[in-house]
């Protein structure tokens, strides 16, 4: 704790030094603001700092999962694979921190324990485990998936072996050589980790509550010619990305055709082609996958057919086969996930009907049967989008708690501001496209909007900006109405908070990046319509 932090008043405190917080700091400095970042981790990188589990890799292709704000940076940095692995992305984050000399204004190992709006001083007061910060503005750059979900299993503390969570993996790595490993969960993290852990360990038992659809990523070394090609037209391609509903380009063009109307031949040809190309392009072969149940079922059945082809044992294949709506939960990409279950030392345990009963010293118990393990990997996900914000005990005007304001689900205006919480911005907050997009362009759009807004306030001599309750209420209605046009609200996904017992069921992200950006631009141009500026 340095003395200036204790008594210091900054223009802006940014919480989080992931991709959002780093760029926010850089932009604030450029705009002449005095800003400091507080970060609970010991380094930069956010999600890529914590998620170091074996096989951790970005599902968005490297040429697109990168900053665009500095053309020199994007020209100079060389990516090595089609999809970057966690170590490479973390190296990139560290390179960015060094290149723009960000670390001098980042306070690492600093956790925000409380954040209170002081109406008299018109400042935020942030209580951290390393001192108090005061600032006119706070930017919550805390990430959408940054508080782990750790289900409580009876007897968990009696387990004699080591336990790990994919979302807070040890930095020194884990050697599973010769061990019996239990993995709980089959979401994106598990689907990436399972094939790699299976290669290392002596025996692997996977506890699956809900099977997931997964499509091959088809990762490979990045062709230098392809990288050069991207760099030769980066400006145009970045602009094109922003015109896409998920702010990313696919290897094959998105199609607006309706799956249910395709002939058998045409459907099979198109789906096979996209399965072979791999990645999210698979989900863009038809325009109605998340809009029409019949079309969705047709695409889901195609993937079920693939699982049956890949998995040798029909009983295991049946257990691995999902019957819910495809792409309703966050789609998964894999490298030899289903194939892994053909290996003799890999076992799948269905816990959909009979949940995990308890954990004992020797392993995991289901339906009275003990599955021995030397190590347990919890791949059980996150309290997404709201967990980290609520954990910070934020209180706004008149001491109103964010937890109370969000009692019936998160309420924001544009996913950027919250009524009753002046001068508090959220980057990729609930109510913005965030997790339904390529996160880095989404982050850049928010950071740039916030930066311009702060300049505007400074020029006007205004001290506060705050979402108006009516604007917030209509925005919440708008997000719900857009989500209701899709199949998203029909399944138990973390997008809805359905993975956390007791969490209010509300669809949190807003589908569709380009129309969202248009609204943000329009609001700013229209004198920050829906915000009270004073
Ligand atoms: P997740 O998708 O929420 O998966 C958690 C898994 O744990 C699910 O299979 C869930 O089963 C299971 N689970 C939770 N509680 C359980 C319990 N009490 N008993 C048994 N099983 C339980 O979490 P995740 O895999 O960490 O992924 C979260 C998100 O992070 C992804 O959707 C994605 O957005 C992001 N991510 C991205 C990448 C990437 O870009 N490469 C990689 C990893 C993660 P149910 O389905 O039945 O709830």
Coordinates of C-alpha atoms and ligand atoms in Angstrom, one line a residue:
X1 CA 0.0 0.0 0.0
X2 CA 1.6 3.3 -1.0
X3 CA 0.8 6.5 0.9
X4 CA -0.6 8.3 -2.1
X5 CA -3.2 5.5 -2.6
X6 CA -4.4 5.8 1.0
X7 CA -5.2 9.5 0.8
X8 CA -5.0 9.9 -3.0
X9 CA -7.9 11.0 -5.1
X10 CA -7.8 10.0 -8.7
X11 CA -10.0 11.0 -11.6
X12 CA -10.7 7.4 -12.3
X13 CA -10.1 4.1 -10.6
X14 CA -10.4 1.1 -12.9
X15 CA -11.1 -2.2 -11.3
X16 CA -9.4 -5.1 -13.2
X17 CA -6.3 -5.4 -15.3
X18 CA -7.5 -7.8 -18.0
X19 CA -7.9 -6.7 -21.6
X20 CA -10.6 -4.2 -20.6
X21 CA -8.7 -2.6 -17.7
X22 CA -5.4 -2.4 -19.5
X23 CA -6.9 -0.6 -22.5
X24 CA -9.0 1.7 -20.3
X25 CA -5.9 2.8 -18.5
X26 CA -4.1 3.4 -21.7
X27 CA -6.9 5.4 -23.2
X28 CA -7.5 7.4 -20.0
X29 CA -3.8 8.4 -19.9
X30 CA -4.0 9.5 -23.6
X31 CA -7.0 11.6 -22.7
X32 CA -5.2 13.3 -19.8
X33 CA -6.9 11.7 -16.9
X34 CA -5.2 10.6 -13.7
X35 CA -6.1 6.9 -13.4
X36 CA -5.1 3.9 -11.4
X37 CA -6.0 0.3 -11.8
X38 CA -6.6 -2.1 -8.9
X39 CA -6.3 -5.8 -9.6
X40 CA -6.7 -8.7 -7.3
X41 CA -4.3 -10.9 -9.3
X42 CA -0.5 -10.7 -9.2
X43 CA -0.3 -9.8 -12.9
X44 CA -2.2 -8.6 -15.9
X45 CA -4.4 -10.7 -18.2
X46 CA -7.7 -11.2 -16.4
X47 CA -9.3 -14.4 -17.5
X48 CA -6.0 -15.5 -19.1
X49 CA -4.1 -15.0 -15.8
X50 CA -6.5 -17.3 -13.9
X51 CA -7.6 -19.9 -16.5
X52 CA -4.3 -21.9 -16.9
X53 CA -5.8 -25.3 -17.0
X54 CA -4.4 -27.8 -19.5
X55 CA -5.7 -27.1 -22.9
X56 CA -6.9 -23.6 -22.2
X57 CA -7.2 -21.9 -25.5
X58 CA -9.3 -19.1 -27.0
X59 CA -12.2 -20.1 -29.2
X60 CA -11.9 -16.9 -31.2
X61 CA -9.2 -17.0 -33.8
X62 CA -5.9 -15.3 -33.0
X63 CA -6.0 -12.7 -35.7
X64 CA -9.3 -11.5 -34.4
X65 CA -8.8 -11.9 -30.6
X66 CA -6.4 -9.0 -30.3
X67 CA -6.5 -5.3 -29.8
X68 CA -7.1 -3.1 -32.8
X69 CA -6.4 0.3 -31.1
X70 CA -2.8 0.5 -32.2
X71 CA -2.1 -0.5 -35.9
X72 CA 1.6 -0.9 -35.0
X73 CA 0.9 -3.3 -32.2
X74 CA -1.3 -5.5 -34.5
X75 CA 1.4 -5.4 -37.2
X76 CA 4.3 -6.3 -34.9
X77 CA 2.8 -9.0 -32.8
X78 CA 3.1 -12.5 -34.3
X79 CA 0.5 -15.2 -33.5
X80 CA 1.6 -18.8 -33.8
X81 CA -1.6 -20.8 -34.0
X82 CA -5.1 -20.5 -35.5
X83 CA -6.5 -20.2 -32.0
X84 CA -4.0 -19.0 -29.3
X85 CA -3.4 -21.0 -26.2
X86 CA -3.5 -19.4 -22.8
X87 CA 0.3 -19.0 -22.4
X88 CA 0.5 -17.1 -25.7
X89 CA -2.4 -14.8 -24.9
X90 CA -0.9 -14.1 -21.5
X91 CA 2.4 -13.3 -23.1
X92 CA 0.5 -10.8 -25.4
X93 CA -1.2 -9.2 -22.4
X94 CA 2.2 -8.8 -20.7
X95 CA 3.7 -7.4 -23.8
X96 CA 0.9 -4.8 -24.0
X97 CA 1.5 -3.9 -20.3
X98 CA 5.2 -3.4 -21.0
X99 CA 4.8 -1.7 -24.3
X100 CA 2.5 1.0 -22.9
X101 CA 4.2 1.1 -19.5
X102 CA 0.9 0.3 -17.8
X103 CA 2.3 -1.4 -14.7
X104 CA 3.3 1.8 -12.9
X105 CA -0.4 2.6 -12.5
X106 CA -1.6 -0.9 -11.7
X107 CA -1.8 -1.9 -8.0
X108 CA -1.6 -5.7 -8.1
X109 CA -2.7 -8.1 -5.4
X110 CA -5.4 -5.6 -4.4
X111 CA -9.0 -6.7 -3.9
X112 CA -11.9 -4.3 -3.7
X113 CA -13.9 -5.2 -0.7
X114 CA -16.4 -2.4 -0.8
X115 CA -17.3 0.5 -3.0
X116 CA -19.4 3.4 -1.7
X117 CA -20.7 6.5 -3.5
X118 CA -20.1 9.6 -1.4
X119 CA -22.9 11.9 -2.5
X120 CA -21.5 14.9 -0.7
X121 CA -18.0 14.7 -2.1
X122 CA -19.4 13.3 -5.4
X123 CA -16.7 10.7 -5.3
X124 CA -16.4 6.9 -5.0
X125 CA -14.7 5.5 -2.0
X126 CA -13.1 2.1 -2.7
X127 CA -12.1 0.0 0.3
X128 CA -9.5 -2.6 -0.7
X129 CA -7.4 -5.0 1.3
X130 CA -4.5 -2.7 0.6
X131 CA -5.9 0.7 1.4
X132 CA -8.6 3.2 0.4
X133 CA -9.0 4.8 -3.0
X134 CA -11.1 7.8 -3.8
X135 CA -12.1 8.7 -7.3
X136 CA -14.6 10.8 -9.2
X137 CA -15.3 7.9 -11.5
X138 CA -15.0 4.1 -11.3
X139 CA -14.8 1.8 -14.3
X140 CA -15.6 -1.8 -13.5
X141 CA -13.4 -3.8 -15.9
X142 CA -14.0 -6.9 -13.9
X143 CA -14.8 -9.4 -16.7
X144 CA -17.9 -11.5 -17.3
X145 CA -16.4 -14.8 -16.1
X146 CA -14.2 -14.0 -13.1
X147 CA -15.9 -15.4 -10.0
X148 CA -15.7 -19.2 -10.0
X149 CA -18.7 -21.4 -9.2
X150 CA -17.7 -23.8 -6.5
X151 CA -20.6 -26.1 -5.8
X152 CA -20.8 -27.4 -2.3
X153 CA -20.5 -31.2 -2.1
X154 CA -20.9 -33.0 1.2
X155 CA -17.5 -34.2 2.5
X156 CA -15.5 -32.1 0.0
X157 CA -13.1 -31.0 2.7
X158 CA -12.4 -34.7 3.7
X159 CA -10.9 -35.5 0.2
X160 CA -7.3 -36.6 0.7
X161 CA -6.0 -35.6 -2.7
X162 CA -5.5 -32.3 -4.4
X163 CA -8.4 -30.2 -5.8
X164 CA -8.3 -27.7 -8.6
X165 CA -10.7 -25.3 -10.3
X166 CA -10.2 -24.6 -14.0
X167 CA -10.9 -21.0 -13.3
X168 CA -8.1 -20.5 -10.7
X169 CA -5.4 -23.0 -11.8
X170 CA -2.0 -23.1 -10.1
X171 CA 0.7 -21.1 -11.8
X172 CA 3.3 -23.7 -11.4
X173 CA 1.1 -26.2 -13.4
X174 CA 0.0 -29.7 -12.2
X175 CA 1.6 -33.0 -13.0
X176 CA -1.1 -35.6 -13.4
X177 CA 1.4 -38.3 -14.4
X178 CA 0.4 -41.7 -13.0
X179 CA -2.7 -40.3 -11.2
X180 CA -6.3 -41.1 -11.1
X181 CA -8.1 -37.8 -11.9
X182 CA -11.8 -36.9 -11.5
X183 CA -13.2 -34.0 -13.6
X184 CA -16.5 -32.6 -12.6
X185 CA -18.3 -30.7 -15.4
X186 CA -18.5 -30.9 -19.2
X187 CA -18.7 -27.2 -20.2
X188 CA -16.2 -25.3 -22.5
X189 CA -13.3 -25.5 -19.9
X190 CA -13.7 -29.2 -19.3
X191 CA -14.1 -30.0 -23.0
X192 CA -10.7 -28.3 -23.6
X193 CA -9.1 -29.8 -20.5
X194 CA -10.3 -33.4 -20.6
X195 CA -8.3 -34.5 -23.8
X196 CA -5.1 -33.0 -22.4
X197 CA -5.5 -34.4 -18.9
X198 CA -6.3 -37.8 -20.4
X199 CA -3.0 -37.8 -22.2
X200 CA -1.1 -37.2 -18.9
X201 CA -2.9 -39.2 -16.3
X202 CA -3.3 -42.9 -15.6
X203 CA -7.1 -42.9 -15.2
X204 CA -9.7 -40.3 -15.8
X205 CA -13.3 -40.2 -14.6
X206 CA -15.5 -37.5 -16.0
X207 CA -18.7 -36.6 -14.0
X208 CA -21.2 -35.3 -16.5
X209 CA -24.5 -33.7 -15.5
X210 CA -25.5 -32.3 -18.9
X211 CA -23.9 -33.4 -22.1
X212 CA -22.8 -30.6 -24.4
X213 CA -22.6 -30.2 -28.2
X214 CA -19.1 -29.6 -29.3
X215 CA -17.6 -28.9 -32.7
X216 CA -14.0 -29.5 -33.7
X217 CA -11.9 -26.3 -33.4
X218 CA -9.4 -27.6 -36.0
X219 CA -6.6 -25.7 -34.4
X220 CA -3.3 -25.7 -36.3
X221 CA -0.2 -23.6 -36.7
X222 CA -1.1 -20.3 -38.2
X223 CA 0.0 -20.1 -41.8
X224 CA 2.4 -17.2 -42.2
X225 CA 0.8 -16.3 -45.5
X226 CA -2.6 -16.1 -43.8
X227 CA -1.2 -13.9 -41.1
X228 CA 0.5 -11.6 -43.6
X229 CA -2.7 -11.4 -45.6
X230 CA -4.6 -10.3 -42.5
X231 CA -2.0 -7.7 -41.6
X232 CA -2.1 -6.3 -45.2
X233 CA -5.8 -5.5 -44.8
X234 CA -6.3 -5.3 -41.0
X235 CA -8.2 -2.0 -41.1
X236 CA -10.8 -3.3 -43.6
X237 CA -11.1 -6.6 -41.8
X238 CA -11.5 -5.0 -38.4
X239 CA -14.3 -2.8 -39.8
X240 CA -15.9 -5.9 -41.3
X241 CA -15.8 -7.7 -38.0
X242 CA -17.7 -4.9 -36.3
X243 CA -20.5 -5.4 -38.8
X244 CA -21.0 -8.9 -37.6
X245 CA -23.5 -9.8 -34.9
X246 CA -20.7 -11.4 -32.8
X247 CA -18.0 -9.0 -33.9
X248 CA -16.0 -11.7 -35.6
X249 CA -15.5 -13.0 -39.1
X250 CA -16.0 -16.6 -40.0
X251 CA -13.9 -18.7 -42.4
X252 CA -17.0 -19.3 -44.5
X253 CA -19.6 -16.6 -45.1
X254 CA -22.5 -16.4 -42.7
X255 CA -25.7 -17.5 -44.3
X256 CA -29.2 -16.3 -43.6
X257 CA -30.7 -19.4 -45.2
X258 CA -33.2 -21.3 -43.1
X259 CA -32.0 -24.8 -42.1
X260 CA -35.5 -26.2 -42.1
X261 CA -35.9 -25.3 -45.8
X262 CA -32.7 -27.0 -47.1
X263 CA -32.9 -30.2 -49.0
X264 CA -31.2 -33.3 -47.5
X265 CA -28.3 -33.1 -49.9
X266 CA -27.8 -29.4 -49.5
X267 CA -28.0 -29.5 -45.7
X268 CA -25.6 -32.5 -45.5
X269 CA -23.1 -30.8 -47.8
X270 CA -23.1 -27.5 -46.0
X271 CA -22.9 -29.0 -42.5
X272 CA -20.1 -31.4 -43.5
X273 CA -18.1 -28.5 -45.1
X274 CA -18.5 -26.5 -41.9
X275 CA -17.7 -29.4 -39.6
X276 CA -14.5 -29.9 -41.7
X277 CA -13.5 -26.2 -41.4
X278 CA -14.2 -26.2 -37.7
X279 CA -14.8 -23.4 -35.2
X280 CA -17.8 -21.1 -34.8
X281 CA -18.3 -21.0 -38.6
X282 CA -20.2 -24.3 -38.1
X283 CA -22.9 -22.4 -36.3
X284 CA -23.3 -19.8 -39.0
X285 CA -24.3 -22.1 -41.9
X286 CA -27.9 -21.2 -41.4
X287 CA -29.3 -17.9 -40.1
X288 CA -32.1 -19.4 -37.9
X289 CA -30.2 -21.7 -35.6
X290 CA -31.0 -19.6 -32.5
X291 CA -34.4 -18.5 -33.8
X292 CA -36.3 -21.5 -35.0
X293 CA -36.7 -24.7 -33.0
X294 CA -37.2 -26.9 -36.1
X295 CA -34.0 -25.7 -37.8
X296 CA -32.1 -25.9 -34.5
X297 CA -33.2 -29.5 -34.1
X298 CA -31.9 -30.4 -37.6
X299 CA -28.5 -28.9 -36.8
X300 CA -28.4 -30.6 -33.4
X301 CA -29.3 -33.9 -35.0
X302 CA -26.3 -33.5 -37.3
X303 CA -23.9 -33.1 -34.3
X304 CA -25.6 -36.1 -32.6
X305 CA -24.8 -38.1 -35.7
X306 CA -21.2 -37.1 -35.5
X307 CA -21.0 -38.1 -31.8
X308 CA -22.4 -41.5 -32.7
X309 CA -19.8 -41.9 -35.5
X310 CA -16.8 -40.8 -33.3
X311 CA -17.5 -42.7 -30.1
X312 CA -17.0 -46.4 -30.3
X313 CA -19.1 -47.6 -27.4
X314 CA -22.8 -46.9 -28.1
X315 CA -23.7 -46.6 -24.5
X316 CA -21.0 -44.0 -23.9
X317 CA -22.0 -42.2 -27.2
X318 CA -25.6 -42.1 -25.9
X319 CA -24.5 -40.6 -22.6
X320 CA -22.4 -38.0 -24.4
X321 CA -25.3 -37.1 -26.7
X322 CA -27.2 -33.9 -25.8
X323 CA -30.9 -33.6 -26.6
X324 CA -31.3 -29.9 -25.7
X325 CA -31.3 -26.9 -28.0
X326 CA -27.9 -26.5 -29.7
X327 CA -26.1 -23.1 -29.3
X328 CA -28.5 -22.2 -26.6
X329 CA -25.7 -22.6 -24.0
X330 CA -22.4 -21.1 -25.1
X331 CA -21.2 -23.3 -28.0
X332 CA -18.1 -25.4 -27.3
X333 CA -15.1 -26.1 -29.5
X334 CA -12.8 -29.0 -29.0
X335 CA -9.7 -30.9 -30.0
X336 CA -10.5 -34.6 -29.9
X337 CA -13.0 -34.3 -27.1
X338 CA -15.4 -37.1 -28.1
X339 CA -12.5 -39.2 -29.3
X340 CA -11.0 -39.1 -25.8
X341 CA -13.8 -41.3 -24.5
X342 CA -12.6 -44.1 -26.8
X343 CA -9.5 -44.5 -24.6
X344 CA -9.6 -47.4 -22.2
X345 CA -8.5 -45.4 -19.2
X346 CA -11.3 -42.8 -19.6
X347 CA -14.6 -43.3 -18.0
X348 CA -17.8 -41.3 -18.1
X349 CA -20.2 -41.2 -15.2
X350 CA -23.7 -39.8 -15.7
X351 CA -24.8 -37.6 -12.8
X352 CA -27.9 -36.2 -14.5
X353 CA -30.3 -38.5 -12.7
X354 CA -28.3 -39.4 -9.6
X355 CA -26.3 -36.3 -8.6
X356 CA -22.9 -36.5 -7.0
X357 CA -23.8 -37.9 -3.5
X358 CA -20.7 -36.8 -1.7
X359 CA -16.9 -36.6 -1.8
X360 CA -15.0 -38.8 0.5
X361 CA -11.3 -39.1 1.4
X362 CA -10.7 -41.5 -1.5
X363 CA -12.8 -39.9 -4.3
X364 CA -16.2 -39.1 -5.5
X365 CA -19.4 -41.1 -4.5
X366 CA -22.4 -41.4 -6.8
X367 CA -25.3 -43.6 -6.0
X368 CA -23.4 -45.4 -3.4
X369 CA -20.5 -46.2 -5.7
X370 CA -17.1 -44.8 -4.9
X371 CA -14.9 -43.6 -7.8
X372 CA -11.3 -43.3 -6.5
X373 CA -9.3 -40.2 -7.4
X374 CA -5.9 -38.7 -6.5
X375 CA -7.1 -35.3 -7.7
X376 CA -10.4 -33.6 -8.4
X377 CA -10.7 -31.0 -11.1
X378 CA -13.8 -28.8 -10.7
X379 CA -14.7 -27.5 -14.2
X380 CA -17.9 -26.1 -12.8
X381 CA -17.8 -22.6 -14.3
X382 CA -18.5 -19.2 -13.0
X383 CA -21.1 -16.9 -11.4
X384 CA -21.2 -15.1 -14.7
X385 CA -21.7 -11.4 -15.4
X386 CA -22.9 -10.4 -12.0
X387 CA -21.0 -12.5 -9.4
X388 CA -17.9 -10.3 -9.3
X389 CA -19.8 -7.0 -9.2
X390 CA -22.0 -8.2 -6.4
X391 CA -19.1 -9.5 -4.4
X392 CA -17.7 -6.0 -4.2
X393 CA -20.5 -4.7 -2.0
X394 CA -21.2 -1.7 -4.1
X395 CA -23.5 1.0 -2.6
X396 CA -24.8 3.9 -4.6
X397 CA -26.8 7.0 -3.9
X398 CA -28.5 7.0 -0.4
X399 CA -26.6 3.8 0.5
X400 CA -28.6 1.7 -1.9
X401 CA -26.9 -1.6 -2.4
X402 CA -26.3 -3.0 -5.9
X403 CA -27.4 -6.3 -4.5
X404 CA -30.8 -4.9 -3.7
X405 CA -31.1 -3.0 -7.0
X406 CA -30.3 -6.2 -8.8
X407 CA -32.5 -8.4 -6.6
X408 CA -34.7 -9.4 -9.6
X409 CA -31.7 -9.7 -12.0
X410 CA -29.2 -7.2 -13.3
X411 CA -30.5 -3.8 -14.4
X412 CA -28.4 -1.5 -16.5
X413 CA -28.7 1.2 -19.2
X414 CA -26.7 0.0 -22.2
X415 CA -24.7 -2.4 -20.0
X416 CA -22.7 0.8 -19.2
X417 CA -24.5 2.6 -16.4
X418 CA -26.8 1.8 -13.5
X419 CA -29.5 4.1 -12.1
X420 CA -28.7 5.3 -8.6
X421 CA -25.0 4.5 -9.1
X422 CA -23.5 7.8 -10.5
X423 CA -20.1 7.8 -12.2
X424 CA -19.9 4.0 -12.3
X425 CA -19.3 2.4 -15.6
X426 CA -19.3 -1.3 -16.4
X427 CA -17.2 -2.6 -19.3
X428 CA -19.2 -5.4 -21.1
X429 CA -21.7 -5.3 -18.3
X430 CA -25.0 -7.2 -18.3
X431 CA -27.3 -5.7 -20.9
X432 CA -24.5 -5.3 -23.5
X433 CA -23.5 -7.9 -26.2
X434 CA -20.4 -8.9 -24.2
X435 CA -20.3 -12.7 -24.0
X436 CA -22.2 -13.2 -27.2
X437 CA -19.4 -11.5 -29.1
X438 CA -15.7 -11.6 -29.6
X439 CA -14.8 -9.9 -26.3
X440 CA -11.9 -7.7 -27.4
X441 CA -13.8 -5.6 -30.0
X442 CA -16.7 -5.3 -27.5
X443 CA -14.3 -4.2 -24.8
X444 CA -12.7 -1.6 -27.2
X445 CA -16.1 -0.2 -28.1
X446 CA -17.0 0.3 -24.4
X447 CA -13.6 1.7 -23.4
X448 CA -13.8 4.2 -26.3
X449 CA -17.4 5.2 -25.4
X450 CA -16.5 5.7 -21.8
X451 CA -13.3 7.7 -22.7
X452 CA -15.3 10.0 -25.0
X453 CA -18.0 10.4 -22.3
X454 CA -15.5 11.5 -19.7
X455 CA -13.9 14.0 -22.0
X456 CA -17.4 15.4 -22.7
X457 CA -18.1 15.7 -19.0
X458 CA -14.8 17.5 -18.4
X459 CA -15.5 19.9 -21.3
X460 CA -18.9 20.7 -19.9
X461 CA -17.6 21.1 -16.3
X462 CA -20.0 18.3 -15.2
X463 CA -19.3 16.3 -12.1
X464 CA -21.7 13.4 -12.5
X465 CA -23.4 11.2 -15.0
X466 CA -26.0 8.7 -14.0
X467 CA -28.4 6.4 -15.9
X468 CA -32.0 7.6 -15.5
X469 CA -34.4 5.0 -14.0
X470 CA -36.8 5.2 -17.0
X471 CA -34.0 4.7 -19.5
X472 CA -32.7 1.8 -17.5
X473 CA -36.2 0.2 -17.3
X474 CA -36.7 0.5 -21.0
X475 CA -33.3 -0.9 -21.7
X476 CA -34.0 -4.0 -19.5
X477 CA -37.3 -4.4 -21.4
X478 CA -35.4 -4.1 -24.7
X479 CA -32.8 -6.7 -23.8
X480 CA -35.6 -9.1 -22.7
X481 CA -37.6 -8.5 -25.9
X482 CA -34.5 -9.1 -28.1
X483 CA -33.7 -12.3 -26.2
X484 CA -37.3 -13.5 -26.4
X485 CA -37.0 -13.4 -30.2
X486 CA -34.4 -16.2 -29.8
X487 CA -34.2 -19.7 -28.3
X488 CA -31.7 -18.5 -25.7
X489 CA -34.1 -18.1 -22.8
X490 CA -35.3 -21.7 -23.2
X491 CA -32.3 -23.6 -21.7
X492 CA -30.5 -23.7 -18.4
X493 CA -27.4 -21.7 -19.3
X494 CA -25.2 -19.4 -17.4
X495 CA -26.3 -16.6 -19.7
X496 CA -29.5 -16.9 -17.6
X497 CA -27.8 -17.4 -14.3
X498 CA -29.3 -20.9 -14.3
X499 CA -26.0 -22.5 -13.2
X500 CA -26.1 -20.8 -9.8
X501 CA -28.6 -22.1 -7.3
X502 CA -30.9 -19.3 -6.2
X503 CA -29.8 -16.8 -8.9
X504 CA -32.6 -14.9 -10.6
X505 CA -33.3 -16.3 -14.0
X506 CA -32.8 -13.4 -16.4
X507 CA -31.1 -13.4 -19.8
X508 CA -28.1 -11.1 -19.2
X509 CA -26.3 -10.4 -22.5
X510 CA -27.9 -8.6 -25.5
X511 CA -27.8 -10.4 -28.8
X512 CA -26.5 -8.4 -31.7
X513 CA -23.4 -6.2 -31.8
X514 CA -23.9 -3.7 -34.7
X515 CA -27.4 -2.4 -33.6
X516 CA -26.1 -2.1 -30.1
X517 CA -23.1 0.0 -31.2
X518 CA -25.5 2.2 -33.2
X519 CA -27.6 2.8 -30.1
X520 CA -24.6 3.7 -28.0
X521 CA -23.4 6.2 -30.7
X522 CA -26.9 7.6 -31.0
X523 CA -27.2 8.1 -27.2
X524 CA -23.8 9.9 -27.1
X525 CA -24.7 12.1 -30.1
X526 CA -28.1 12.9 -28.5
X527 CA -26.6 14.6 -25.5
X528 CA -26.2 11.3 -23.6
X529 CA -30.0 10.6 -23.8
X530 CA -31.1 8.6 -20.8
X531 CA -28.3 9.8 -18.6
X532 CA -28.6 12.6 -16.2
X533 CA -25.5 14.8 -16.4
X534 CA -24.9 17.4 -13.6
Ligands
LIG1 P1 -19.8 -24.0 -17.7 O1 -19.9 -23.9 -19.1 O2 -20.7 -23.3 -16.8 O3 -19.7 -25.5 -17.3 C1 -19.7 -26.0 -16.0 C2 -19.9 -27.4 -16.0 O4 -20.0 -27.9 -14.6 C3 -21.3 -27.9 -16.6 O5 -21.1 -29.1 -17.3 C4 -22.1 -28.1 -15.4 O6 -23.2 -28.9 -15.6 C5 -21.1 -28.6 -14.4 N1 -21.6 -28.5 -13.0 C6 -21.8 -27.4 -12.3 N2 -22.2 -27.6 -11.1 C7 -22.3 -29.0 -11.0 C8 -22.7 -29.9 -10.0 N3 -23.1 -29.5 -8.8 N4 -22.6 -31.2 -10.3 C9 -22.2 -31.7 -11.5 N5 -21.8 -30.9 -12.5 C10 -21.9 -29.5 -12.2 O7 -18.3 -23.5 -17.2 P2 -16.9 -23.5 -18.1 O8 -16.8 -24.7 -18.8 O9 -15.9 -23.0 -17.2 O10 -17.2 -22.4 -19.2 C11 -17.8 -21.1 -18.8 C12 -17.6 -20.2 -20.0 O11 -16.3 -19.7 -20.0 C13 -17.8 -20.7 -21.4 O12 -19.2 -20.9 -21.7 C14 -17.1 -19.7 -22.2 O13 -17.9 -18.6 -22.4 C15 -15.9 -19.4 -21.3 N6 -14.8 -20.2 -21.8 C16 -14.2 -19.9 -22.9 C17 -13.2 -20.7 -23.4 C18 -12.6 -20.3 -24.7 O14 -12.8 -19.3 -25.3 N7 -11.8 -21.2 -25.2 C19 -12.8 -21.8 -22.7 C20 -13.4 -22.1 -21.5 C21 -14.4 -21.3 -21.1 P3 -24.6 -28.4 -16.1 O15 -24.4 -28.1 -17.6 O16 -25.6 -29.5 -15.9 O17 -24.9 -27.1 -15.3

